[in-house]
PDB file of C-alpha atoms and ligand atoms in Angstrom:
ATOM      1  CA  MET A   1       0.068   0.065   0.262  1.00  0.00           C
ATOM      2  CA  VAL A   2       1.450   3.448  -1.059  1.00  0.00           C
ATOM      3  CA  PHE A   3       1.678   6.194   1.740  1.00  0.00           C
ATOM      4  CA  LYS A   4      -1.332   8.618   0.193  1.00  0.00           C
ATOM      5  CA  ASP A   5      -3.755   5.412   0.392  1.00  0.00           C
ATOM      6  CA  ASN A   6      -3.745   6.132   4.108  1.00  0.00           C
ATOM      7  CA  PHE A   7      -5.916   8.898   3.537  1.00  0.00           C
ATOM      8  CA  ARG A   8      -9.600   9.534   1.406  1.00  0.00           C
ATOM      9  CA  ASP A   9      -9.920  11.508  -1.243  1.00  0.00           C
ATOM     10  CA  LEU A  10     -12.044  14.363   0.150  1.00  0.00           C
ATOM     11  CA  GLY A  11     -13.133  15.769  -2.911  1.00  0.00           C
ATOM     12  CA  PHE A  12     -13.248  19.464  -3.690  1.00  0.00           C
ATOM     13  CA  GLY A  13     -13.392  21.833  -1.159  1.00  0.00           C
ATOM     14  CA  VAL A  14     -12.950  25.667  -0.065  1.00  0.00           C
ATOM     15  CA  GLY A  15     -11.229  27.303   2.906  1.00  0.00           C
ATOM     16  CA  LEU A  16     -13.459  28.126   5.805  1.00  0.00           C
ATOM     17  CA  ARG A  17     -12.989  31.783   6.417  1.00  0.00           C
ATOM     18  CA  ARG A  18     -14.692  34.172   9.015  1.00  0.00           C
ATOM     19  CA  GLN A  19     -16.179  36.327   6.287  1.00  0.00           C
ATOM     20  CA  HIS A  20     -18.450  33.436   5.434  1.00  0.00           C
ATOM     21  CA  TYR A  21     -19.632  32.081   8.838  1.00  0.00           C
ATOM     22  CA  ALA A  22     -23.019  33.216   8.060  1.00  0.00           C
ATOM     23  CA  ASP A  23     -23.215  31.713   4.948  1.00  0.00           C
ATOM     24  CA  VAL A  24     -21.429  28.317   5.411  1.00  0.00           C
ATOM     25  CA  THR A  25     -24.117  26.495   7.197  1.00  0.00           C
ATOM     26  CA  GLU A  26     -26.608  27.485   4.928  1.00  0.00           C
ATOM     27  CA  TYR A  27     -24.837  27.178   1.418  1.00  0.00           C
ATOM     28  CA  ARG A  28     -22.684  24.577   0.351  1.00  0.00           C
ATOM     29  CA  ALA A  29     -24.260  22.121  -1.971  1.00  0.00           C
ATOM     30  CA  THR A  30     -21.188  22.255  -4.164  1.00  0.00           C
ATOM     31  CA  VAL A  31     -18.358  21.976  -1.562  1.00  0.00           C
ATOM     32  CA  ASP A  32     -17.054  18.444  -0.540  1.00  0.00           C
ATOM     33  CA  TRP A  33     -14.886  19.840   2.467  1.00  0.00           C
ATOM     34  CA  PHE A  34     -13.671  22.509   4.188  1.00  0.00           C
ATOM     35  CA  GLU A  35     -10.007  23.361   5.333  1.00  0.00           C
ATOM     36  CA  ILE A  36      -9.550  25.544   8.781  1.00  0.00           C
ATOM     37  CA  ILE A  37      -6.586  27.513   9.524  1.00  0.00           C
ATOM     38  CA  SER A  38      -5.826  25.878  13.029  1.00  0.00           C
ATOM     39  CA  GLU A  39      -4.787  28.861  14.599  1.00  0.00           C
ATOM     40  CA  ASN A  40      -8.047  30.845  14.141  1.00  0.00           C
ATOM     41  CA  PHE A  41      -9.667  28.037  16.349  1.00  0.00           C
ATOM     42  CA  MET A  42      -7.361  28.127  19.020  1.00  0.00           C
ATOM     43  CA  VAL A  43      -9.867  30.097  21.345  1.00  0.00           C
ATOM     44  CA  ARG A  44     -12.255  29.330  24.041  1.00  0.00           C
ATOM     45  CA  GLY A  45     -15.591  28.934  22.803  1.00  0.00           C
ATOM     46  CA  GLY A  46     -17.342  31.561  21.162  1.00  0.00           C
ATOM     47  CA  ARG A  47     -18.373  31.737  17.441  1.00  0.00           C
ATOM     48  CA  PRO A  48     -15.701  30.144  15.443  1.00  0.00           C
ATOM     49  CA  LEU A  49     -16.048  26.918  17.328  1.00  0.00           C
ATOM     50  CA  ALA A  50     -19.721  27.090  17.277  1.00  0.00           C
ATOM     51  CA  VAL A  51     -19.408  27.205  13.230  1.00  0.00           C
ATOM     52  CA  LEU A  52     -16.983  24.513  13.129  1.00  0.00           C
ATOM     53  CA  GLU A  53     -18.818  22.171  15.096  1.00  0.00           C
ATOM     54  CA  LYS A  54     -22.228  23.011  12.895  1.00  0.00           C
ATOM     55  CA  VAL A  55     -19.893  22.278   9.721  1.00  0.00           C
ATOM     56  CA  ARG A  56     -18.059  19.112  10.784  1.00  0.00           C
ATOM     57  CA  GLU A  57     -21.674  17.489  11.174  1.00  0.00           C
ATOM     58  CA  THR A  58     -22.051  17.487   7.755  1.00  0.00           C
ATOM     59  CA  HIS A  59     -18.589  17.916   5.924  1.00  0.00           C
ATOM     60  CA  PRO A  60     -15.240  16.407   6.546  1.00  0.00           C
ATOM     61  CA  ILE A  61     -12.598  18.861   7.441  1.00  0.00           C
ATOM     62  CA  ALA A  62      -8.825  19.561   7.769  1.00  0.00           C
ATOM     63  CA  MET A  63      -6.548  21.330  10.200  1.00  0.00           C
ATOM     64  CA  HIS A  64      -4.151  23.350   7.952  1.00  0.00           C
ATOM     65  CA  GLY A  65      -1.548  25.359  10.410  1.00  0.00           C
ATOM     66  CA  VAL A  66       1.011  28.503   9.726  1.00  0.00           C
ATOM     67  CA  SER A  67       2.809  28.447  13.118  1.00  0.00           C
ATOM     68  CA  LEU A  68       4.669  24.618  13.340  1.00  0.00           C
ATOM     69  CA  SER A  69       8.056  26.374  11.942  1.00  0.00           C
ATOM     70  CA  ILE A  70       9.419  23.247  11.214  1.00  0.00           C
ATOM     71  CA  GLY A  71      12.552  24.491   9.608  1.00  0.00           C
ATOM     72  CA  SER A  72      13.488  26.780  12.578  1.00  0.00           C
ATOM     73  CA  ALA A  73      16.764  26.412  14.633  1.00  0.00           C
ATOM     74  CA  ASP A  74      14.340  27.105  17.519  1.00  0.00           C
ATOM     75  CA  PRO A  75      13.122  24.208  19.486  1.00  0.00           C
ATOM     76  CA  LEU A  76       9.484  23.013  18.673  1.00  0.00           C
ATOM     77  CA  ASN A  77       6.862  24.789  20.603  1.00  0.00           C
ATOM     78  CA  ARG A  78       5.387  22.297  22.878  1.00  0.00           C
ATOM     79  CA  ASP A  79       2.353  24.461  23.924  1.00  0.00           C
ATOM     80  CA  TYR A  80       1.655  24.951  20.230  1.00  0.00           C
ATOM     81  CA  LEU A  81       1.525  21.040  19.918  1.00  0.00           C
ATOM     82  CA  MET A  82      -0.332  20.414  22.778  1.00  0.00           C
ATOM     83  CA  THR A  83      -3.203  22.587  21.468  1.00  0.00           C
ATOM     84  CA  LEU A  84      -2.863  21.310  17.983  1.00  0.00           C
ATOM     85  CA  ARG A  85      -3.389  17.644  19.596  1.00  0.00           C
ATOM     86  CA  THR A  86      -6.299  18.646  21.551  1.00  0.00           C
ATOM     87  CA  MET A  87      -7.693  20.233  18.546  1.00  0.00           C
ATOM     88  CA  ALA A  88      -7.345  17.208  16.739  1.00  0.00           C
ATOM     89  CA  ARG A  89      -9.037  14.823  19.172  1.00  0.00           C
ATOM     90  CA  GLN A  90     -11.780  17.431  19.364  1.00  0.00           C
ATOM     91  CA  PHE A  91     -12.513  17.909  15.733  1.00  0.00           C
ATOM     92  CA  GLU A  92     -11.116  14.872  14.185  1.00  0.00           C
ATOM     93  CA  PRO A  93      -9.922  16.263  10.923  1.00  0.00           C
ATOM     94  CA  ALA A  94      -8.995  13.912   7.761  1.00  0.00           C
ATOM     95  CA  TRP A  95      -5.371  15.150   8.555  1.00  0.00           C
ATOM     96  CA  ILE A  96      -3.206  17.727   9.978  1.00  0.00           C
ATOM     97  CA  SER A  97      -0.981  20.035   7.497  1.00  0.00           C
ATOM     98  CA  ASP A  98       1.603  23.029   7.689  1.00  0.00           C
ATOM     99  CA  HIS A  99       4.386  24.349   5.674  1.00  0.00           C
ATOM    100  CA  LEU A 100       7.616  23.050   4.518  1.00  0.00           C
ATOM    101  CA  CYS A 101       9.383  26.763   6.112  1.00  0.00           C
ATOM    102  CA  TRP A 102      10.380  28.374   9.143  1.00  0.00           C
ATOM    103  CA  THR A 103       8.485  31.446  10.674  1.00  0.00           C
ATOM    104  CA  GLY A 104      11.015  32.860  13.148  1.00  0.00           C
ATOM    105  CA  VAL A 105      14.113  31.961  15.167  1.00  0.00           C
ATOM    106  CA  GLY A 106      15.013  33.361  18.755  1.00  0.00           C
ATOM    107  CA  GLY A 107      11.639  33.189  20.112  1.00  0.00           C
ATOM    108  CA  HIS A 108      10.682  36.002  17.388  1.00  0.00           C
ATOM    109  CA  ASN A 109       7.893  35.237  15.121  1.00  0.00           C
ATOM    110  CA  LEU A 110       8.118  36.989  11.749  1.00  0.00           C
ATOM    111  CA  HIS A 111       4.643  36.236  10.638  1.00  0.00           C
ATOM    112  CA  ASP A 112       5.937  35.046   7.204  1.00  0.00           C
ATOM    113  CA  LEU A 113       6.418  31.621   5.493  1.00  0.00           C
ATOM    114  CA  LEU A 114      10.268  31.724   4.840  1.00  0.00           C
ATOM    115  CA  PRO A 115      12.224  29.104   2.422  1.00  0.00           C
ATOM    116  CA  LEU A 116      14.898  26.525   3.647  1.00  0.00           C
ATOM    117  CA  PRO A 117      18.375  26.094   1.788  1.00  0.00           C
ATOM    118  CA  TYR A 118      17.859  22.957   0.039  1.00  0.00           C
ATOM    119  CA  THR A 119      20.670  20.827   1.314  1.00  0.00           C
ATOM    120  CA  ASP A 120      21.277  17.299   2.798  1.00  0.00           C
ATOM    121  CA  GLU A 121      21.669  18.855   6.057  1.00  0.00           C
ATOM    122  CA  ALA A 122      18.528  20.712   6.311  1.00  0.00           C
ATOM    123  CA  VAL A 123      16.502  17.410   4.773  1.00  0.00           C
ATOM    124  CA  ARG A 124      17.930  15.337   7.826  1.00  0.00           C
ATOM    125  CA  TYR A 125      17.245  18.532  10.444  1.00  0.00           C
ATOM    126  CA  VAL A 126      13.492  18.995   9.164  1.00  0.00           C
ATOM    127  CA  ALA A 127      12.657  15.472   8.836  1.00  0.00           C
ATOM    128  CA  ARG A 128      13.970  14.375  12.346  1.00  0.00           C
ATOM    129  CA  ARG A 129      11.423  17.441  13.472  1.00  0.00           C
ATOM    130  CA  VAL A 130       8.455  16.351  11.375  1.00  0.00           C
ATOM    131  CA  ARG A 131       9.179  12.648  12.788  1.00  0.00           C
ATOM    132  CA  GLN A 132       8.779  14.421  16.208  1.00  0.00           C
ATOM    133  CA  VAL A 133       5.580  16.313  15.519  1.00  0.00           C
ATOM    134  CA  GLN A 134       4.171  12.955  13.992  1.00  0.00           C
ATOM    135  CA  ASP A 135       5.115  11.201  17.392  1.00  0.00           C
ATOM    136  CA  PHE A 136       3.350  13.653  19.538  1.00  0.00           C
ATOM    137  CA  LEU A 137       0.243  13.957  17.474  1.00  0.00           C
ATOM    138  CA  GLU A 138       0.218  10.026  17.021  1.00  0.00           C
ATOM    139  CA  GLN A 139      -0.632  10.701  13.132  1.00  0.00           C
ATOM    140  CA  PRO A 140       1.428  11.585   9.945  1.00  0.00           C
ATOM    141  CA  ILE A 141       0.948  14.989   8.492  1.00  0.00           C
ATOM    142  CA  LEU A 142       1.152  16.615   5.541  1.00  0.00           C
ATOM    143  CA  VAL A 143       3.922  19.657   4.613  1.00  0.00           C
ATOM    144  CA  GLU A 144       3.349  22.359   1.949  1.00  0.00           C
ATOM    145  CA  ASN A 145       5.828  23.586  -0.400  1.00  0.00           C
ATOM    146  CA  VAL A 146       5.992  27.365  -0.104  1.00  0.00           C
ATOM    147  CA  SER A 147       6.198  30.396  -2.271  1.00  0.00           C
ATOM    148  CA  SER A 148       9.399  32.333  -2.157  1.00  0.00           C
ATOM    149  CA  TYR A 149      11.136  35.251  -3.411  1.00  0.00           C
ATOM    150  CA  MET A 150      14.668  34.246  -2.442  1.00  0.00           C
ATOM    151  CA  THR A 151      17.082  31.222  -2.630  1.00  0.00           C
ATOM    152  CA  PHE A 152      20.140  30.406  -0.664  1.00  0.00           C
ATOM    153  CA  ARG A 153      23.321  29.963  -2.382  1.00  0.00           C
ATOM    154  CA  ALA A 154      23.935  26.738  -0.522  1.00  0.00           C
ATOM    155  CA  SER A 155      21.210  25.173  -2.118  1.00  0.00           C
ATOM    156  CA  ALA A 156      22.867  21.937  -3.687  1.00  0.00           C
ATOM    157  CA  MET A 157      19.362  20.511  -5.082  1.00  0.00           C
ATOM    158  CA  GLU A 158      16.078  21.450  -6.589  1.00  0.00           C
ATOM    159  CA  GLU A 159      13.062  22.569  -4.408  1.00  0.00           C
ATOM    160  CA  TRP A 160      11.227  19.233  -5.566  1.00  0.00           C
ATOM    161  CA  GLU A 161      13.967  17.281  -4.507  1.00  0.00           C
ATOM    162  CA  PHE A 162      13.991  18.715  -1.190  1.00  0.00           C
ATOM    163  CA  LEU A 163      10.203  18.435  -0.914  1.00  0.00           C
ATOM    164  CA  SER A 164      10.453  14.848  -1.760  1.00  0.00           C
ATOM    165  CA  ALA A 165      13.636  14.039   0.436  1.00  0.00           C
ATOM    166  CA  VAL A 166      11.762  15.433   3.374  1.00  0.00           C
ATOM    167  CA  ALA A 167       8.558  13.741   3.016  1.00  0.00           C
ATOM    168  CA  GLU A 168      10.612  10.090   2.116  1.00  0.00           C
ATOM    169  CA  GLU A 169      12.671  10.544   5.282  1.00  0.00           C
ATOM    170  CA  SER A 170      10.167  11.687   7.484  1.00  0.00           C
ATOM    171  CA  ASP A 171       7.550   9.140   6.130  1.00  0.00           C
ATOM    172  CA  CYS A 172       4.947  12.504   6.040  1.00  0.00           C
ATOM    173  CA  GLY A 173       2.495  13.401   3.288  1.00  0.00           C
ATOM    174  CA  ILE A 174       2.626  16.362   0.599  1.00  0.00           C
ATOM    175  CA  LEU A 175       0.186  18.900   0.224  1.00  0.00           C
ATOM    176  CA  LEU A 176       1.238  20.158  -3.162  1.00  0.00           C
ATOM    177  CA  ASP A 177       0.181  23.948  -3.255  1.00  0.00           C
ATOM    178  CA  ILE A 178      -0.033  24.268  -7.586  1.00  0.00           C
ATOM    179  CA  ASN A 179       0.002  28.004  -7.182  1.00  0.00           C
ATOM    180  CA  ASN A 180       3.118  28.009  -5.149  1.00  0.00           C
ATOM    181  CA  ILE A 181       4.638  26.023  -7.749  1.00  0.00           C
ATOM    182  CA  PHE A 182       3.884  28.522 -10.416  1.00  0.00           C
ATOM    183  CA  VAL A 183       4.924  31.615  -8.446  1.00  0.00           C
ATOM    184  CA  ASN A 184       8.376  29.967  -7.711  1.00  0.00           C
ATOM    185  CA  ALA A 185       8.772  28.800 -11.230  1.00  0.00           C
ATOM    186  CA  PHE A 186       8.311  32.322 -12.392  1.00  0.00           C
ATOM    187  CA  ASN A 187      10.171  33.922  -9.855  1.00  0.00           C
ATOM    188  CA  HIS A 188      13.302  31.383  -9.856  1.00  0.00           C
ATOM    189  CA  GLN A 189      13.218  30.540 -13.561  1.00  0.00           C
ATOM    190  CA  PHE A 190      12.367  26.895 -13.451  1.00  0.00           C
ATOM    191  CA  ASP A 191      10.224  24.519 -15.192  1.00  0.00           C
ATOM    192  CA  ALA A 192       7.025  24.170 -13.455  1.00  0.00           C
ATOM    193  CA  LEU A 193       5.859  20.937 -15.349  1.00  0.00           C
ATOM    194  CA  ARG A 194       9.523  19.247 -14.407  1.00  0.00           C
ATOM    195  CA  TYR A 195       8.688  19.908 -10.545  1.00  0.00           C
ATOM    196  CA  ILE A 196       5.251  18.523 -10.910  1.00  0.00           C
ATOM    197  CA  ASP A 197       6.826  15.396 -12.921  1.00  0.00           C
ATOM    198  CA  SER A 198       9.559  14.881 -10.560  1.00  0.00           C
ATOM    199  CA  VAL A 199       8.162  15.234  -7.433  1.00  0.00           C
ATOM    200  CA  THR A 200       7.329  11.795  -5.117  1.00  0.00           C
ATOM    201  CA  SER A 201       3.930  10.993  -6.347  1.00  0.00           C
ATOM    202  CA  GLU A 202       3.161   8.435  -3.480  1.00  0.00           C
ATOM    203  CA  ARG A 203       3.036  10.941  -1.131  1.00  0.00           C
ATOM    204  CA  VAL A 204       0.925  13.827  -2.723  1.00  0.00           C
ATOM    205  CA  VAL A 205      -2.194  13.770  -0.392  1.00  0.00           C
ATOM    206  CA  GLN A 206      -3.592  17.304  -1.115  1.00  0.00           C
ATOM    207  CA  PHE A 207      -3.793  20.226  -3.291  1.00  0.00           C
ATOM    208  CA  HIS A 208      -3.863  23.678  -2.878  1.00  0.00           C
ATOM    209  CA  MET A 209      -5.095  25.968  -5.540  1.00  0.00           C
ATOM    210  CA  ALA A 210      -5.437  30.038  -5.322  1.00  0.00           C
ATOM    211  CA  GLY A 211      -4.799  33.223  -7.049  1.00  0.00           C
ATOM    212  CA  HIS A 212      -1.709  35.582  -7.097  1.00  0.00           C
ATOM    213  CA  SER A 213      -0.706  38.912  -7.979  1.00  0.00           C
ATOM    214  CA  ASP A 214       1.384  39.997 -11.071  1.00  0.00           C
ATOM    215  CA  HIS A 215       3.994  42.567 -10.530  1.00  0.00           C
ATOM    216  CA  GLY A 216       5.881  42.122 -13.866  1.00  0.00           C
ATOM    217  CA  THR A 217       9.274  41.112 -12.656  1.00  0.00           C
ATOM    218  CA  HIS A 218       7.950  38.948  -9.701  1.00  0.00           C
ATOM    219  CA  LEU A 219       4.684  37.220  -8.890  1.00  0.00           C
ATOM    220  CA  LEU A 220       3.426  37.526  -5.226  1.00  0.00           C
ATOM    221  CA  ASP A 221       1.262  34.613  -3.718  1.00  0.00           C
ATOM    222  CA  THR A 222      -1.138  36.988  -2.410  1.00  0.00           C
ATOM    223  CA  HIS A 223      -4.595  34.599  -2.619  1.00  0.00           C
ATOM    224  CA  ASP A 224      -6.591  37.801  -3.495  1.00  0.00           C
ATOM    225  CA  HIS A 225      -7.420  37.085  -7.225  1.00  0.00           C
ATOM    226  CA  PRO A 226      -9.225  34.478  -9.327  1.00  0.00           C
ATOM    227  CA  ILE A 227      -7.072  31.430 -10.090  1.00  0.00           C
ATOM    228  CA  ARG A 228      -5.061  32.280 -13.640  1.00  0.00           C
ATOM    229  CA  GLU A 229      -5.730  29.700 -16.702  1.00  0.00           C
ATOM    230  CA  GLU A 230      -2.160  29.171 -16.583  1.00  0.00           C
ATOM    231  CA  VAL A 231      -2.248  27.698 -12.958  1.00  0.00           C
ATOM    232  CA  TRP A 232      -5.476  25.836 -13.946  1.00  0.00           C
ATOM    233  CA  GLN A 233      -3.356  24.069 -16.621  1.00  0.00           C
ATOM    234  CA  LEU A 234      -0.668  23.300 -14.268  1.00  0.00           C
ATOM    235  CA  TYR A 235      -3.711  21.602 -11.986  1.00  0.00           C
ATOM    236  CA  GLU A 236      -4.673  19.520 -15.037  1.00  0.00           C
ATOM    237  CA  HIS A 237      -1.201  18.681 -15.362  1.00  0.00           C
ATOM    238  CA  ALA A 238      -1.160  17.537 -11.722  1.00  0.00           C
ATOM    239  CA  VAL A 239      -4.093  15.763 -12.014  1.00  0.00           C
ATOM    240  CA  ARG A 240      -2.885  13.781 -14.827  1.00  0.00           C
ATOM    241  CA  ARG A 241       0.184  12.872 -13.138  1.00  0.00           C
ATOM    242  CA  PHE A 242      -1.425  12.263  -9.445  1.00  0.00           C
ATOM    243  CA  GLY A 243      -4.963  11.353 -10.212  1.00  0.00           C
ATOM    244  CA  LEU A 244      -8.087  12.702  -8.428  1.00  0.00           C
ATOM    245  CA  THR A 245      -6.533  14.280  -5.248  1.00  0.00           C
ATOM    246  CA  ALA A 246      -8.275  16.316  -2.664  1.00  0.00           C
ATOM    247  CA  THR A 247      -8.681  19.827  -3.979  1.00  0.00           C
ATOM    248  CA  LEU A 248      -8.919  22.916  -1.713  1.00  0.00           C
ATOM    249  CA  ILE A 249      -9.349  26.660  -3.094  1.00  0.00           C
ATOM    250  CA  GLU A 250      -7.792  29.087  -0.839  1.00  0.00           C
ATOM    251  CA  TRP A 251      -8.780  32.874  -0.670  1.00  0.00           C
ATOM    252  CA  ASP A 252      -7.351  35.100   2.012  1.00  0.00           C
ATOM    253  CA  ASP A 253      -7.601  38.738   0.697  1.00  0.00           C
ATOM    254  CA  ASN A 254     -10.347  40.766  -1.352  1.00  0.00           C
ATOM    255  CA  ILE A 255     -12.461  37.494  -0.244  1.00  0.00           C
ATOM    256  CA  PRO A 256     -15.360  37.302  -2.771  1.00  0.00           C
ATOM    257  CA  GLU A 257     -19.003  36.186  -1.506  1.00  0.00           C
ATOM    258  CA  PHE A 258     -19.390  32.807  -0.339  1.00  0.00           C
ATOM    259  CA  GLU A 259     -21.246  31.728  -3.362  1.00  0.00           C
ATOM    260  CA  THR A 260     -18.758  32.885  -5.653  1.00  0.00           C
ATOM    261  CA  LEU A 261     -15.785  31.214  -3.793  1.00  0.00           C
ATOM    262  CA  ALA A 262     -17.908  27.904  -3.536  1.00  0.00           C
ATOM    263  CA  ARG A 263     -18.509  27.886  -7.387  1.00  0.00           C
ATOM    264  CA  ILE A 264     -14.709  27.280  -7.774  1.00  0.00           C
ATOM    265  CA  ALA A 265     -14.740  23.890  -6.337  1.00  0.00           C
ATOM    266  CA  PRO A 266     -16.954  22.220  -8.617  1.00  0.00           C
ATOM    267  CA  GLU A 267     -14.817  24.042 -11.520  1.00  0.00           C
ATOM    268  CA  ALA A 268     -11.696  22.018 -10.285  1.00  0.00           C
ATOM    269  CA  ARG A 269     -13.755  18.730 -10.196  1.00  0.00           C
ATOM    270  CA  ASP A 270     -14.947  19.482 -13.788  1.00  0.00           C
ATOM    271  CA  ARG A 271     -11.669  20.019 -14.858  1.00  0.00           C
ATOM    272  CA  ALA A 272     -10.230  16.948 -13.168  1.00  0.00           C
ATOM    273  CA  THR A 273     -12.912  14.652 -14.156  1.00  0.00           C
ATOM    274  CA  ARG A 274     -12.470  16.093 -18.118  1.00  0.00           C
ATOM    275  CA  VAL A 275      -8.519  15.479 -17.801  1.00  0.00           C
ATOM    276  CA  LEU A 276      -9.117  12.106 -16.487  1.00  0.00           C
ATOM    277  CA  ARG A 277     -11.636  11.007 -19.169  1.00  0.00           C
ATOM    278  CA  MET A 278      -9.270  12.280 -21.701  1.00  0.00           C
ATOM    279  CA  THR A 279      -6.468  10.351 -19.960  1.00  0.00           C
ATOM    280  CA  SER A 280      -8.311   7.184 -20.207  1.00  0.00           C
ATOM    281  CA  ARG A 281      -9.101   7.626 -23.762  1.00  0.00           C
ATOM    282  CA  THR A 282      -5.823   8.582 -25.162  1.00  0.00           C
ATOM    283  CA  GLY A 283      -3.556   6.096 -22.736  1.00  0.00           C
ATOM    284  CA  TYR A 284      -1.655   9.467 -21.939  1.00  0.00           C
TER     285      TYR A 284
HETATM  286 FE1  FE2 B 301      -1.078  26.771   0.077  1.00  0.00          FE
END
C-alpha cells in the first residue's frame, strides 16, 4: 500500500473563512469539504468553534496550520503542539498540515513562511522534527511547498527534490500547492512541469489552488485574485500525474461572496474529471 492510500480523497473544498461564517451553514451544496486555519480556532468557545462544530456535522474538515515553523532553529513549540493535539482529538480532521518553512527564530515570529536552503543537512534536520511532531500528534502530517522570493547559495538540490526527500525521510505526506509552484517557477526561473513530474507521487495527498498577483518582474502569492488559466493548466497536468486528489481553493484577501468562492470547487472537479476521462481515452 502506498502512503497516500492511508488518506481518503475528500473531493473539492474551500477554506473556511470568518467572512463566510453566516453563509457556510446554509449554502454548501457544491463544496465537498472545508479546510480550517488551525490557529483561528485556538480560542476558548465563541462563534468560531460553534460554526466549526456545525460544519463538521455534515462535511469532513482538515486542519491547516501556519505556526509549526518546522524548519526553524528554535525548539519545537510544545504548547502549540499540545493545543494542536487537543484540537485534533476534538474535531477529528481528515489530516493535519503545515508548511515546509520557518516563521521565526530566537523566539521572534516574523509572520512569514520563509524558505529553507535545499541541502542534505536541512533534509535530515527537518525530517527529524517532522517525525517528532508526528510521534507527538500520533498521526502523519502533510507538509506544503511554500512560495518564495529568495534562494540560498548553499542549496545543493532542486526545490522538488528537497520536498520529496523530507517527505520520504520523515514518512509524511505532501500538500502540493500548485499556485506556489507556478509563482516559484516564474520567480526562480525553473520549469513548473518538471516540478510536478518529479515530486514523489505516492505522498501527494492534497492540492492547494489559489490566485496570485503579477508584479511584472515577480509574482506574489497573495491569494486575493481568481485563479489564472495558466495555474489551472498546471493543475490539470498535476491531475494527469497524481490522479484524483483532494483539492482545496484558498482565498485570503479581497475575499468574494461565499457563493462565488463555492463555485470554484465544482470548476476544479469538472476540470479534473475531464482530464482523467481524456487520459483514459488516450492512454496518456
Ligand atoms: Fe497553500
